[in-house]
Amino acid sequence: MRKIVLMTLVAGLVAACGGGSGGPAAISTTDECSNTGQKDFVLQALYDWYLWNDLLPGNINVADYTTPEDLVARVTADFGPVDANGDPLDRFSFINSAQADQQFFGEGRYEGFGFSRREVATDDVRLVRVFVDSPAGAGGLGRGQRILSLNGRTIADLEANEGIDAFFDNTDTVDFEMRRLDGTEFTSRITRDIVTINPLPQWRVIDAGGGRMVGYVELATFISTADPVFATVFADFQAANVSDVIIDLRYNGGGLVSTAELLGDYLGGFIAENLTFSRTEFNADRAGQNNSEEFFERQTQSVNLSSLVVIASRSTASASELVTNSMIPFANVQIVGDRTFGKPVGQIGLEFCEKILRPTAFKTVNADGDGDYFDGLPLGAGCSAADDLSLPVGDDNDPNIVKALGYLDTGACPVSSVPGSQEKASLNVEPERPDRRGPPHREILDAY
């Protein structure tokens, strides 16, 4: 039985499986969940909902594709929009299992080892974060550690053959040979398991001097388990008379629009109540639905915001960018660290045969109509900062914290951060890579 499930932003819309402009009518099959039946459904859904469906030729033949997943990947790459270099602009449409989708976005759970990594130089792969109570955490892995080998194979060997992503996708138990920050080395055997993400790892009130209190919060991902915690975070900020907020989104690749909208209410509900948070635009065939508009709603714990500093990196994407962009018309907003990833578009969820198709189906703009930031939201002048993996995220000496507080103190980013730190986001060249199974990070940056 096929079922169309639309996530919060497009709730209430009705999607039909037939007659999308530019494409053929849906093909009837005996078994809708056969491989051919699934490909028929996916192709028709792209003709109906894909944001750039006007680029899709009407003669696409499902027989040319091996699976529905193959069809989505190749059709969006071959016929979707391209950037100035001719590379595919849509890196986000994908298919996931319905169970895994619900577990991740509804419960913050996924199957994996419990860490993210980044290549900071050739053959130099470091751990960016390790989730608490995960297999990786229990095995002694930690932020900043370097991976020397995996099951006895060097990084160079893996990259020259199947690649690290494919290795983790296809391996359940791994012998990690690691080097700690102090130079000592160890080996740990770790087996993948269910990892539960804490979406709000930390928050605190920082005494910035002169009676000024600054709220700091790290948000790991936009999932529904964050929603009830926001009230606690912002109640603490309210109690301390916080008007300046630093939100740390450096590793936040996105998530649920409903959670992004709720965060917007806590940040902007006091200063922009009933004003436009965002507007949603679909393809030309669904132009009648382009009046979908979300407004700031004041919450009991909404802060009287003056300035918002967003700590970002090239891994900051989608719902993270949505919140940042939506706040720009109403508050003094500054980005420190690195420019963001660049994903001003989102996906809907279409359920079929125990799977979820998430095609890129809409773009969002803020109250000023701005939303074409495919190159990322830019840094402020002088606000670049290294993501120092030798320090905990949010540490007092974290170059990003120093920059953020310096900006809030003077209205300009300081020329230098902590002594000896690099004045560049040298470790932000590549996005972090989660170890979980499923679509690569750049394709699952956000699934609305």
JSON list of N, CA and C in Angstrom, two decimals, residues 88-159:
[
{"chain": "A", "resi": 88, "resn": "PRO", "atom": "N", "xyz": [26.22, 18.90, -10.42]},
{"chain": "A", "resi": 88, "resn": "PRO", "atom": "CA", "xyz": [24.83, 18.85, -9.97]},
{"chain": "A", "resi": 88, "resn": "PRO", "atom": "C", "xyz": [24.59, 19.71, -8.74]},
{"chain": "A", "resi": 89, "resn": "LEU", "atom": "N", "xyz": [23.52, 20.49, -8.80]},
{"chain": "A", "resi": 89, "resn": "LEU", "atom": "CA", "xyz": [23.19, 21.36, -7.67]},
{"chain": "A", "resi": 89, "resn": "LEU", "atom": "C", "xyz": [22.37, 20.62, -6.62]},
{"chain": "A", "resi": 90, "resn": "ASP", "atom": "N", "xyz": [21.59, 19.66, -7.07]},
{"chain": "A", "resi": 90, "resn": "ASP", "atom": "CA", "xyz": [20.77, 18.89, -6.15]},
{"chain": "A", "resi": 90, "resn": "ASP", "atom": "C", "xyz": [21.54, 17.66, -5.69]},
{"chain": "A", "resi": 91, "resn": "ARG", "atom": "N", "xyz": [22.07, 17.75, -4.47]},
{"chain": "A", "resi": 91, "resn": "ARG", "atom": "CA", "xyz": [22.78, 16.62, -3.86]},
{"chain": "A", "resi": 91, "resn": "ARG", "atom": "C", "xyz": [21.97, 16.04, -2.70]},
{"chain": "A", "resi": 92, "resn": "PHE", "atom": "N", "xyz": [20.67, 16.31, -2.70]},
{"chain": "A", "resi": 92, "resn": "PHE", "atom": "CA", "xyz": [19.90, 16.08, -1.49]},
{"chain": "A", "resi": 92, "resn": "PHE", "atom": "C", "xyz": [18.76, 15.08, -1.63]},
{"chain": "A", "resi": 93, "resn": "SER", "atom": "N", "xyz": [18.23, 14.86, -2.83]},
{"chain": "A", "resi": 93, "resn": "SER", "atom": "CA", "xyz": [17.13, 13.91, -3.00]},
{"chain": "A", "resi": 93, "resn": "SER", "atom": "C", "xyz": [17.61, 12.49, -2.72]},
{"chain": "A", "resi": 94, "resn": "PHE", "atom": "N", "xyz": [16.84, 11.71, -1.99]},
{"chain": "A", "resi": 94, "resn": "PHE", "atom": "CA", "xyz": [17.28, 10.36, -1.66]},
{"chain": "A", "resi": 94, "resn": "PHE", "atom": "C", "xyz": [16.10, 9.51, -1.21]},
{"chain": "A", "resi": 95, "resn": "ILE", "atom": "N", "xyz": [16.35, 8.24, -1.05]},
{"chain": "A", "resi": 95, "resn": "ILE", "atom": "CA", "xyz": [15.38, 7.28, -0.51]},
{"chain": "A", "resi": 95, "resn": "ILE", "atom": "C", "xyz": [15.99, 6.63, 0.72]},
{"chain": "A", "resi": 96, "resn": "ASN", "atom": "N", "xyz": [15.19, 6.50, 1.76]},
{"chain": "A", "resi": 96, "resn": "ASN", "atom": "CA", "xyz": [15.63, 5.83, 2.98]},
{"chain": "A", "resi": 96, "resn": "ASN", "atom": "C", "xyz": [14.54, 4.85, 3.39]},
{"chain": "A", "resi": 97, "resn": "SER", "atom": "N", "xyz": [14.85, 3.94, 4.28]},
{"chain": "A", "resi": 97, "resn": "SER", "atom": "CA", "xyz": [13.80, 3.08, 4.80]},
{"chain": "A", "resi": 97, "resn": "SER", "atom": "C", "xyz": [12.90, 3.90, 5.72]},
{"chain": "A", "resi": 98, "resn": "ALA", "atom": "N", "xyz": [11.61, 3.60, 5.72]},
{"chain": "A", "resi": 98, "resn": "ALA", "atom": "CA", "xyz": [10.67, 4.34, 6.56]},
{"chain": "A", "resi": 98, "resn": "ALA", "atom": "C", "xyz": [11.03, 4.20, 8.03]},
{"chain": "A", "resi": 99, "resn": "GLN", "atom": "N", "xyz": [11.48, 3.02, 8.43]},
{"chain": "A", "resi": 99, "resn": "GLN", "atom": "CA", "xyz": [11.83, 2.78, 9.82]},
{"chain": "A", "resi": 99, "resn": "GLN", "atom": "C", "xyz": [13.03, 3.61, 10.23]},
{"chain": "A", "resi": 100, "resn": "ALA", "atom": "N", "xyz": [14.09, 3.60, 9.41]},
{"chain": "A", "resi": 100, "resn": "ALA", "atom": "CA", "xyz": [15.30, 4.37, 9.73]},
{"chain": "A", "resi": 100, "resn": "ALA", "atom": "C", "xyz": [14.99, 5.86, 9.74]},
{"chain": "A", "resi": 101, "resn": "ASP", "atom": "N", "xyz": [14.13, 6.29, 8.83]},
{"chain": "A", "resi": 101, "resn": "ASP", "atom": "CA", "xyz": [13.76, 7.70, 8.75]},
{"chain": "A", "resi": 101, "resn": "ASP", "atom": "C", "xyz": [13.07, 8.14, 10.05]},
{"chain": "A", "resi": 102, "resn": "GLN", "atom": "N", "xyz": [12.10, 7.35, 10.48]},
{"chain": "A", "resi": 102, "resn": "GLN", "atom": "CA", "xyz": [11.37, 7.68, 11.70]},
{"chain": "A", "resi": 102, "resn": "GLN", "atom": "C", "xyz": [12.29, 7.61, 12.92]},
{"chain": "A", "resi": 103, "resn": "GLN", "atom": "N", "xyz": [13.15, 6.62, 12.97]},
{"chain": "A", "resi": 103, "resn": "GLN", "atom": "CA", "xyz": [14.05, 6.50, 14.11]},
{"chain": "A", "resi": 103, "resn": "GLN", "atom": "C", "xyz": [14.96, 7.71, 14.23]},
{"chain": "A", "resi": 104, "resn": "PHE", "atom": "N", "xyz": [15.48, 8.17, 13.08]},
{"chain": "A", "resi": 104, "resn": "PHE", "atom": "CA", "xyz": [16.44, 9.28, 13.15]},
{"chain": "A", "resi": 104, "resn": "PHE", "atom": "C", "xyz": [15.75, 10.59, 13.48]},
{"chain": "A", "resi": 105, "resn": "PHE", "atom": "N", "xyz": [14.71, 10.95, 12.70]},
{"chain": "A", "resi": 105, "resn": "PHE", "atom": "CA", "xyz": [14.11, 12.27, 12.86]},
{"chain": "A", "resi": 105, "resn": "PHE", "atom": "C", "xyz": [13.10, 12.33, 14.00]},
{"chain": "A", "resi": 106, "resn": "GLY", "atom": "N", "xyz": [12.53, 11.19, 14.38]},
{"chain": "A", "resi": 106, "resn": "GLY", "atom": "CA", "xyz": [11.58, 11.19, 15.47]},
{"chain": "A", "resi": 106, "resn": "GLY", "atom": "C", "xyz": [12.17, 10.83, 16.81]},
{"chain": "A", "resi": 107, "resn": "GLU", "atom": "N", "xyz": [13.23, 10.03, 16.80]},
{"chain": "A", "resi": 107, "resn": "GLU", "atom": "CA", "xyz": [13.80, 9.55, 18.05]},
{"chain": "A", "resi": 107, "resn": "GLU", "atom": "C", "xyz": [15.28, 9.88, 18.22]},
{"chain": "A", "resi": 108, "resn": "GLY", "atom": "N", "xyz": [15.91, 10.41, 17.18]},
{"chain": "A", "resi": 108, "resn": "GLY", "atom": "CA", "xyz": [17.34, 10.70, 17.27]},
{"chain": "A", "resi": 108, "resn": "GLY", "atom": "C", "xyz": [18.20, 9.46, 17.35]},
{"chain": "A", "resi": 109, "resn": "ARG", "atom": "N", "xyz": [17.74, 8.37, 16.72]},
{"chain": "A", "resi": 109, "resn": "ARG", "atom": "CA", "xyz": [18.45, 7.10, 16.78]},
{"chain": "A", "resi": 109, "resn": "ARG", "atom": "C", "xyz": [18.89, 6.68, 15.38]},
{"chain": "A", "resi": 110, "resn": "TYR", "atom": "N", "xyz": [20.07, 6.10, 15.29]},
{"chain": "A", "resi": 110, "resn": "TYR", "atom": "CA", "xyz": [20.54, 5.56, 14.03]},
{"chain": "A", "resi": 110, "resn": "TYR", "atom": "C", "xyz": [21.50, 4.41, 14.31]},
{"chain": "A", "resi": 111, "resn": "GLU", "atom": "N", "xyz": [21.72, 3.59, 13.29]},
{"chain": "A", "resi": 111, "resn": "GLU", "atom": "CA", "xyz": [22.64, 2.46, 13.44]},
{"chain": "A", "resi": 111, "resn": "GLU", "atom": "C", "xyz": [24.03, 2.89, 13.02]},
{"chain": "A", "resi": 112, "resn": "GLY", "atom": "N", "xyz": [24.98, 2.80, 13.92]},
{"chain": "A", "resi": 112, "resn": "GLY", "atom": "CA", "xyz": [26.34, 3.21, 13.59]},
{"chain": "A", "resi": 112, "resn": "GLY", "atom": "C", "xyz": [27.28, 3.00, 14.75]},
{"chain": "A", "resi": 113, "resn": "PHE", "atom": "N", "xyz": [28.41, 3.69, 14.69]},
{"chain": "A", "resi": 113, "resn": "PHE", "atom": "CA", "xyz": [29.41, 3.57, 15.76]},
{"chain": "A", "resi": 113, "resn": "PHE", "atom": "C", "xyz": [29.32, 4.74, 16.74]},
{"chain": "A", "resi": 114, "resn": "GLY", "atom": "N", "xyz": [28.86, 5.88, 16.26]},
{"chain": "A", "resi": 114, "resn": "GLY", "atom": "CA", "xyz": [28.65, 7.01, 17.17]},
{"chain": "A", "resi": 114, "resn": "GLY", "atom": "C", "xyz": [29.68, 8.10, 17.08]},
{"chain": "A", "resi": 115, "resn": "PHE", "atom": "N", "xyz": [30.24, 8.34, 15.88]},
{"chain": "A", "resi": 115, "resn": "PHE", "atom": "CA", "xyz": [31.21, 9.43, 15.74]},
{"chain": "A", "resi": 115, "resn": "PHE", "atom": "C", "xyz": [31.07, 10.07, 14.36]},
{"chain": "A", "resi": 116, "resn": "SER", "atom": "N", "xyz": [31.66, 11.25, 14.22]},
{"chain": "A", "resi": 116, "resn": "SER", "atom": "CA", "xyz": [31.81, 11.91, 12.93]},
{"chain": "A", "resi": 116, "resn": "SER", "atom": "C", "xyz": [33.29, 12.18, 12.72]},
{"chain": "A", "resi": 117, "resn": "ARG", "atom": "N", "xyz": [33.68, 12.26, 11.47]},
{"chain": "A", "resi": 117, "resn": "ARG", "atom": "CA", "xyz": [35.11, 12.42, 11.17]},
{"chain": "A", "resi": 117, "resn": "ARG", "atom": "C", "xyz": [35.32, 13.51, 10.13]},
{"chain": "A", "resi": 118, "resn": "ARG", "atom": "N", "xyz": [36.55, 13.93, 9.99]},
{"chain": "A", "resi": 118, "resn": "ARG", "atom": "CA", "xyz": [36.91, 14.94, 8.98]},
{"chain": "A", "resi": 118, "resn": "ARG", "atom": "C", "xyz": [38.34, 14.70, 8.52]},
{"chain": "A", "resi": 119, "resn": "GLU", "atom": "N", "xyz": [38.55, 14.83, 7.22]},
{"chain": "A", "resi": 119, "resn": "GLU", "atom": "CA", "xyz": [39.91, 14.75, 6.68]},
{"chain": "A", "resi": 119, "resn": "GLU", "atom": "C", "xyz": [40.52, 16.14, 6.72]},
{"chain": "A", "resi": 120, "resn": "VAL", "atom": "N", "xyz": [41.50, 16.34, 7.57]},
{"chain": "A", "resi": 120, "resn": "VAL", "atom": "CA", "xyz": [42.11, 17.66, 7.73]},
{"chain": "A", "resi": 120, "resn": "VAL", "atom": "C", "xyz": [43.34, 17.82, 6.85]},
{"chain": "A", "resi": 121, "resn": "ALA", "atom": "N", "xyz": [43.86, 16.73, 6.35]},
{"chain": "A", "resi": 121, "resn": "ALA", "atom": "CA", "xyz": [44.97, 16.75, 5.40]},
{"chain": "A", "resi": 121, "resn": "ALA", "atom": "C", "xyz": [45.00, 15.38, 4.73]},
{"chain": "A", "resi": 122, "resn": "THR", "atom": "N", "xyz": [45.81, 15.23, 3.69]},
{"chain": "A", "resi": 122, "resn": "THR", "atom": "CA", "xyz": [45.89, 13.95, 3.00]},
{"chain": "A", "resi": 122, "resn": "THR", "atom": "C", "xyz": [46.27, 12.85, 3.98]},
{"chain": "A", "resi": 123, "resn": "ASP", "atom": "N", "xyz": [45.46, 11.80, 4.05]},
{"chain": "A", "resi": 123, "resn": "ASP", "atom": "CA", "xyz": [45.68, 10.65, 4.92]},
{"chain": "A", "resi": 123, "resn": "ASP", "atom": "C", "xyz": [45.61, 11.00, 6.41]},
{"chain": "A", "resi": 124, "resn": "ASP", "atom": "N", "xyz": [45.11, 12.18, 6.74]},
{"chain": "A", "resi": 124, "resn": "ASP", "atom": "CA", "xyz": [44.99, 12.59, 8.14]},
{"chain": "A", "resi": 124, "resn": "ASP", "atom": "C", "xyz": [43.51, 12.78, 8.45]},
{"chain": "A", "resi": 125, "resn": "VAL", "atom": "N", "xyz": [42.91, 11.74, 9.02]},
{"chain": "A", "resi": 125, "resn": "VAL", "atom": "CA", "xyz": [41.48, 11.76, 9.33]},
{"chain": "A", "resi": 125, "resn": "VAL", "atom": "C", "xyz": [41.32, 11.84, 10.84]},
{"chain": "A", "resi": 126, "resn": "ARG", "atom": "N", "xyz": [40.57, 12.84, 11.30]},
{"chain": "A", "resi": 126, "resn": "ARG", "atom": "CA", "xyz": [40.37, 13.06, 12.73]},
{"chain": "A", "resi": 126, "resn": "ARG", "atom": "C", "xyz": [38.90, 12.88, 13.10]},
{"chain": "A", "resi": 127, "resn": "LEU", "atom": "N", "xyz": [38.67, 12.54, 14.35]},
{"chain": "A", "resi": 127, "resn": "LEU", "atom": "CA", "xyz": [37.32, 12.50, 14.87]},
{"chain": "A", "resi": 127, "resn": "LEU", "atom": "C", "xyz": [36.89, 13.90, 15.27]},
{"chain": "A", "resi": 128, "resn": "VAL", "atom": "N", "xyz": [35.73, 14.29, 14.80]},
{"chain": "A", "resi": 128, "resn": "VAL", "atom": "CA", "xyz": [35.20, 15.62, 15.08]},
{"chain": "A", "resi": 128, "resn": "VAL", "atom": "C", "xyz": [34.37, 15.59, 16.36]},
{"chain": "A", "resi": 129, "resn": "ARG", "atom": "N", "xyz": [33.48, 14.62, 16.45]},
{"chain": "A", "resi": 129, "resn": "ARG", "atom": "CA", "xyz": [32.68, 14.47, 17.67]},
{"chain": "A", "resi": 129, "resn": "ARG", "atom": "C", "xyz": [32.38, 12.98, 17.88]},
{"chain": "A", "resi": 130, "resn": "VAL", "atom": "N", "xyz": [32.19, 12.65, 19.14]},
{"chain": "A", "resi": 130, "resn": "VAL", "atom": "CA", "xyz": [31.83, 11.29, 19.53]},
{"chain": "A", "resi": 130, "resn": "VAL", "atom": "C", "xyz": [30.62, 11.40, 20.45]},
{"chain": "A", "resi": 131, "resn": "PHE", "atom": "N", "xyz": [29.54, 10.72, 20.09]},
{"chain": "A", "resi": 131, "resn": "PHE", "atom": "CA", "xyz": [28.33, 10.82, 20.88]},
{"chain": "A", "resi": 131, "resn": "PHE", "atom": "C", "xyz": [28.46, 10.04, 22.18]},
{"chain": "A", "resi": 132, "resn": "VAL", "atom": "N", "xyz": [27.93, 10.63, 23.24]},
{"chain": "A", "resi": 132, "resn": "VAL", "atom": "CA", "xyz": [27.98, 10.04, 24.57]},
{"chain": "A", "resi": 132, "resn": "VAL", "atom": "C", "xyz": [27.21, 8.72, 24.56]},
{"chain": "A", "resi": 133, "resn": "ASP", "atom": "N", "xyz": [27.71, 7.75, 25.28]},
{"chain": "A", "resi": 133, "resn": "ASP", "atom": "CA", "xyz": [27.07, 6.44, 25.43]},
{"chain": "A", "resi": 133, "resn": "ASP", "atom": "C", "xyz": [26.96, 5.67, 24.12]},
{"chain": "A", "resi": 134, "resn": "SER", "atom": "N", "xyz": [27.74, 6.04, 23.12]},
{"chain": "A", "resi": 134, "resn": "SER", "atom": "CA", "xyz": [27.75, 5.31, 21.84]},
{"chain": "A", "resi": 134, "resn": "SER", "atom": "C", "xyz": [28.81, 4.22, 21.91]},
{"chain": "A", "resi": 135, "resn": "PRO", "atom": "N", "xyz": [28.80, 3.26, 20.96]},
{"chain": "A", "resi": 135, "resn": "PRO", "atom": "CA", "xyz": [29.88, 2.27, 20.92]},
{"chain": "A", "resi": 135, "resn": "PRO", "atom": "C", "xyz": [31.26, 2.92, 20.82]},
{"chain": "A", "resi": 136, "resn": "ALA", "atom": "N", "xyz": [31.37, 4.00, 20.04]},
{"chain": "A", "resi": 136, "resn": "ALA", "atom": "CA", "xyz": [32.67, 4.68, 19.90]},
{"chain": "A", "resi": 136, "resn": "ALA", "atom": "C", "xyz": [33.11, 5.28, 21.22]},
{"chain": "A", "resi": 137, "resn": "GLY", "atom": "N", "xyz": [32.16, 5.91, 21.94]},
{"chain": "A", "resi": 137, "resn": "GLY", "atom": "CA", "xyz": [32.49, 6.49, 23.23]},
{"chain": "A", "resi": 137, "resn": "GLY", "atom": "C", "xyz": [32.93, 5.44, 24.22]},
{"chain": "A", "resi": 138, "resn": "ALA", "atom": "N", "xyz": [32.20, 4.32, 24.23]},
{"chain": "A", "resi": 138, "resn": "ALA", "atom": "CA", "xyz": [32.56, 3.23, 25.15]},
{"chain": "A", "resi": 138, "resn": "ALA", "atom": "C", "xyz": [33.90, 2.62, 24.79]},
{"chain": "A", "resi": 139, "resn": "GLY", "atom": "N", "xyz": [34.29, 2.72, 23.51]},
{"chain": "A", "resi": 139, "resn": "GLY", "atom": "CA", "xyz": [35.56, 2.16, 23.07]},
{"chain": "A", "resi": 139, "resn": "GLY", "atom": "C", "xyz": [36.74, 3.10, 23.22]},
{"chain": "A", "resi": 140, "resn": "GLY", "atom": "N", "xyz": [36.54, 4.25, 23.85]},
{"chain": "A", "resi": 140, "resn": "GLY", "atom": "CA", "xyz": [37.65, 5.17, 24.11]},
{"chain": "A", "resi": 140, "resn": "GLY", "atom": "C", "xyz": [37.93, 6.18, 23.02]},
{"chain": "A", "resi": 141, "resn": "LEU", "atom": "N", "xyz": [37.10, 6.23, 21.98]},
{"chain": "A", "resi": 141, "resn": "LEU", "atom": "CA", "xyz": [37.32, 7.22, 20.92]},
{"chain": "A", "resi": 141, "resn": "LEU", "atom": "C", "xyz": [36.89, 8.60, 21.41]},
{"chain": "A", "resi": 142, "resn": "GLY", "atom": "N", "xyz": [37.59, 9.65, 20.95]},
{"chain": "A", "resi": 142, "resn": "GLY", "atom": "CA", "xyz": [37.30, 11.00, 21.40]},
{"chain": "A", "resi": 142, "resn": "GLY", "atom": "C", "xyz": [37.64, 12.04, 20.35]},
{"chain": "A", "resi": 143, "resn": "ARG", "atom": "N", "xyz": [37.10, 13.23, 20.54]},
{"chain": "A", "resi": 143, "resn": "ARG", "atom": "CA", "xyz": [37.31, 14.35, 19.64]},
{"chain": "A", "resi": 143, "resn": "ARG", "atom": "C", "xyz": [38.80, 14.64, 19.45]},
{"chain": "A", "resi": 144, "resn": "GLY", "atom": "N", "xyz": [39.19, 14.84, 18.20]},
{"chain": "A", "resi": 144, "resn": "GLY", "atom": "CA", "xyz": [40.56, 15.22, 17.88]},
{"chain": "A", "resi": 144, "resn": "GLY", "atom": "C", "xyz": [41.49, 14.05, 17.64]},
{"chain": "A", "resi": 145, "resn": "GLN", "atom": "N", "xyz": [41.09, 12.85, 18.01]},
{"chain": "A", "resi": 145, "resn": "GLN", "atom": "CA", "xyz": [41.96, 11.68, 17.79]},
{"chain": "A", "resi": 145, "resn": "GLN", "atom": "C", "xyz": [42.09, 11.40, 16.30]},
{"chain": "A", "resi": 146, "resn": "ARG", "atom": "N", "xyz": [43.25, 10.86, 15.92]},
{"chain": "A", "resi": 146, "resn": "ARG", "atom": "CA", "xyz": [43.53, 10.55, 14.52]},
{"chain": "A", "resi": 146, "resn": "ARG", "atom": "C", "xyz": [43.37, 9.06, 14.26]},
{"chain": "A", "resi": 147, "resn": "ILE", "atom": "N", "xyz": [42.68, 8.73, 13.16]},
{"chain": "A", "resi": 147, "resn": "ILE", "atom": "CA", "xyz": [42.55, 7.33, 12.76]},
{"chain": "A", "resi": 147, "resn": "ILE", "atom": "C", "xyz": [43.81, 6.92, 12.00]},
{"chain": "A", "resi": 148, "resn": "LEU", "atom": "N", "xyz": [44.52, 5.93, 12.52]},
{"chain": "A", "resi": 148, "resn": "LEU", "atom": "CA", "xyz": [45.74, 5.45, 11.87]},
{"chain": "A", "resi": 148, "resn": "LEU", "atom": "C", "xyz": [45.44, 4.29, 10.91]},
{"chain": "A", "resi": 149, "resn": "SER", "atom": "N", "xyz": [44.56, 3.39, 11.34]},
{"chain": "A", "resi": 149, "resn": "SER", "atom": "CA", "xyz": [44.17, 2.28, 10.46]},
{"chain": "A", "resi": 149, "resn": "SER", "atom": "C", "xyz": [42.82, 1.75, 10.91]},
{"chain": "A", "resi": 150, "resn": "LEU", "atom": "N", "xyz": [42.15, 1.06, 9.99]},
{"chain": "A", "resi": 150, "resn": "LEU", "atom": "CA", "xyz": [40.87, 0.43, 10.25]},
{"chain": "A", "resi": 150, "resn": "LEU", "atom": "C", "xyz": [40.97, -1.03, 9.81]},
{"chain": "A", "resi": 151, "resn": "ASN", "atom": "N", "xyz": [40.81, -1.94, 10.74]},
{"chain": "A", "resi": 151, "resn": "ASN", "atom": "CA", "xyz": [41.02, -3.36, 10.47]},
{"chain": "A", "resi": 151, "resn": "ASN", "atom": "C", "xyz": [42.37, -3.62, 9.81]},
{"chain": "A", "resi": 152, "resn": "GLY", "atom": "N", "xyz": [43.38, -2.90, 10.28]},
{"chain": "A", "resi": 152, "resn": "GLY", "atom": "CA", "xyz": [44.74, -3.08, 9.80]},
{"chain": "A", "resi": 152, "resn": "GLY", "atom": "C", "xyz": [45.04, -2.40, 8.48]},
{"chain": "A", "resi": 153, "resn": "ARG", "atom": "N", "xyz": [44.08, -1.70, 7.90]},
{"chain": "A", "resi": 153, "resn": "ARG", "atom": "CA", "xyz": [44.28, -1.03, 6.61]},
{"chain": "A", "resi": 153, "resn": "ARG", "atom": "C", "xyz": [44.46, 0.48, 6.82]},
{"chain": "A", "resi": 154, "resn": "THR", "atom": "N", "xyz": [45.44, 1.03, 6.17]},
{"chain": "A", "resi": 154, "resn": "THR", "atom": "CA", "xyz": [45.69, 2.46, 6.31]},
{"chain": "A", "resi": 154, "resn": "THR", "atom": "C", "xyz": [44.62, 3.27, 5.59]},
{"chain": "A", "resi": 155, "resn": "ILE", "atom": "N", "xyz": [44.55, 4.55, 5.94]},
{"chain": "A", "resi": 155, "resn": "ILE", "atom": "CA", "xyz": [43.61, 5.46, 5.26]},
{"chain": "A", "resi": 155, "resn": "ILE", "atom": "C", "xyz": [43.94, 5.53, 3.78]},
{"chain": "A", "resi": 156, "resn": "ALA", "atom": "N", "xyz": [45.24, 5.58, 3.45]},
{"chain": "A", "resi": 156, "resn": "ALA", "atom": "CA", "xyz": [45.65, 5.65, 2.04]},
{"chain": "A", "resi": 156, "resn": "ALA", "atom": "C", "xyz": [45.16, 4.42, 1.27]},
{"chain": "A", "resi": 157, "resn": "ASP", "atom": "N", "xyz": [45.25, 3.25, 1.89]},
{"chain": "A", "resi": 157, "resn": "ASP", "atom": "CA", "xyz": [44.80, 2.02, 1.24]},
{"chain": "A", "resi": 157, "resn": "ASP", "atom": "C", "xyz": [43.29, 2.05, 1.00]},
{"chain": "A", "resi": 158, "resn": "LEU", "atom": "N", "xyz": [42.55, 2.47, 2.03]},
{"chain": "A", "resi": 158, "resn": "LEU", "atom": "CA", "xyz": [41.10, 2.52, 1.89]},
{"chain": "A", "resi": 158, "resn": "LEU", "atom": "C", "xyz": [40.67, 3.51, 0.81]},
{"chain": "A", "resi": 159, "resn": "GLU", "atom": "N", "xyz": [41.29, 4.68, 0.81]},
{"chain": "A", "resi": 159, "resn": "GLU", "atom": "CA", "xyz": [40.92, 5.70, -0.17]},
{"chain": "A", "resi": 159, "resn": "GLU", "atom": "C", "xyz": [41.28, 5.28, -1.58]}
]
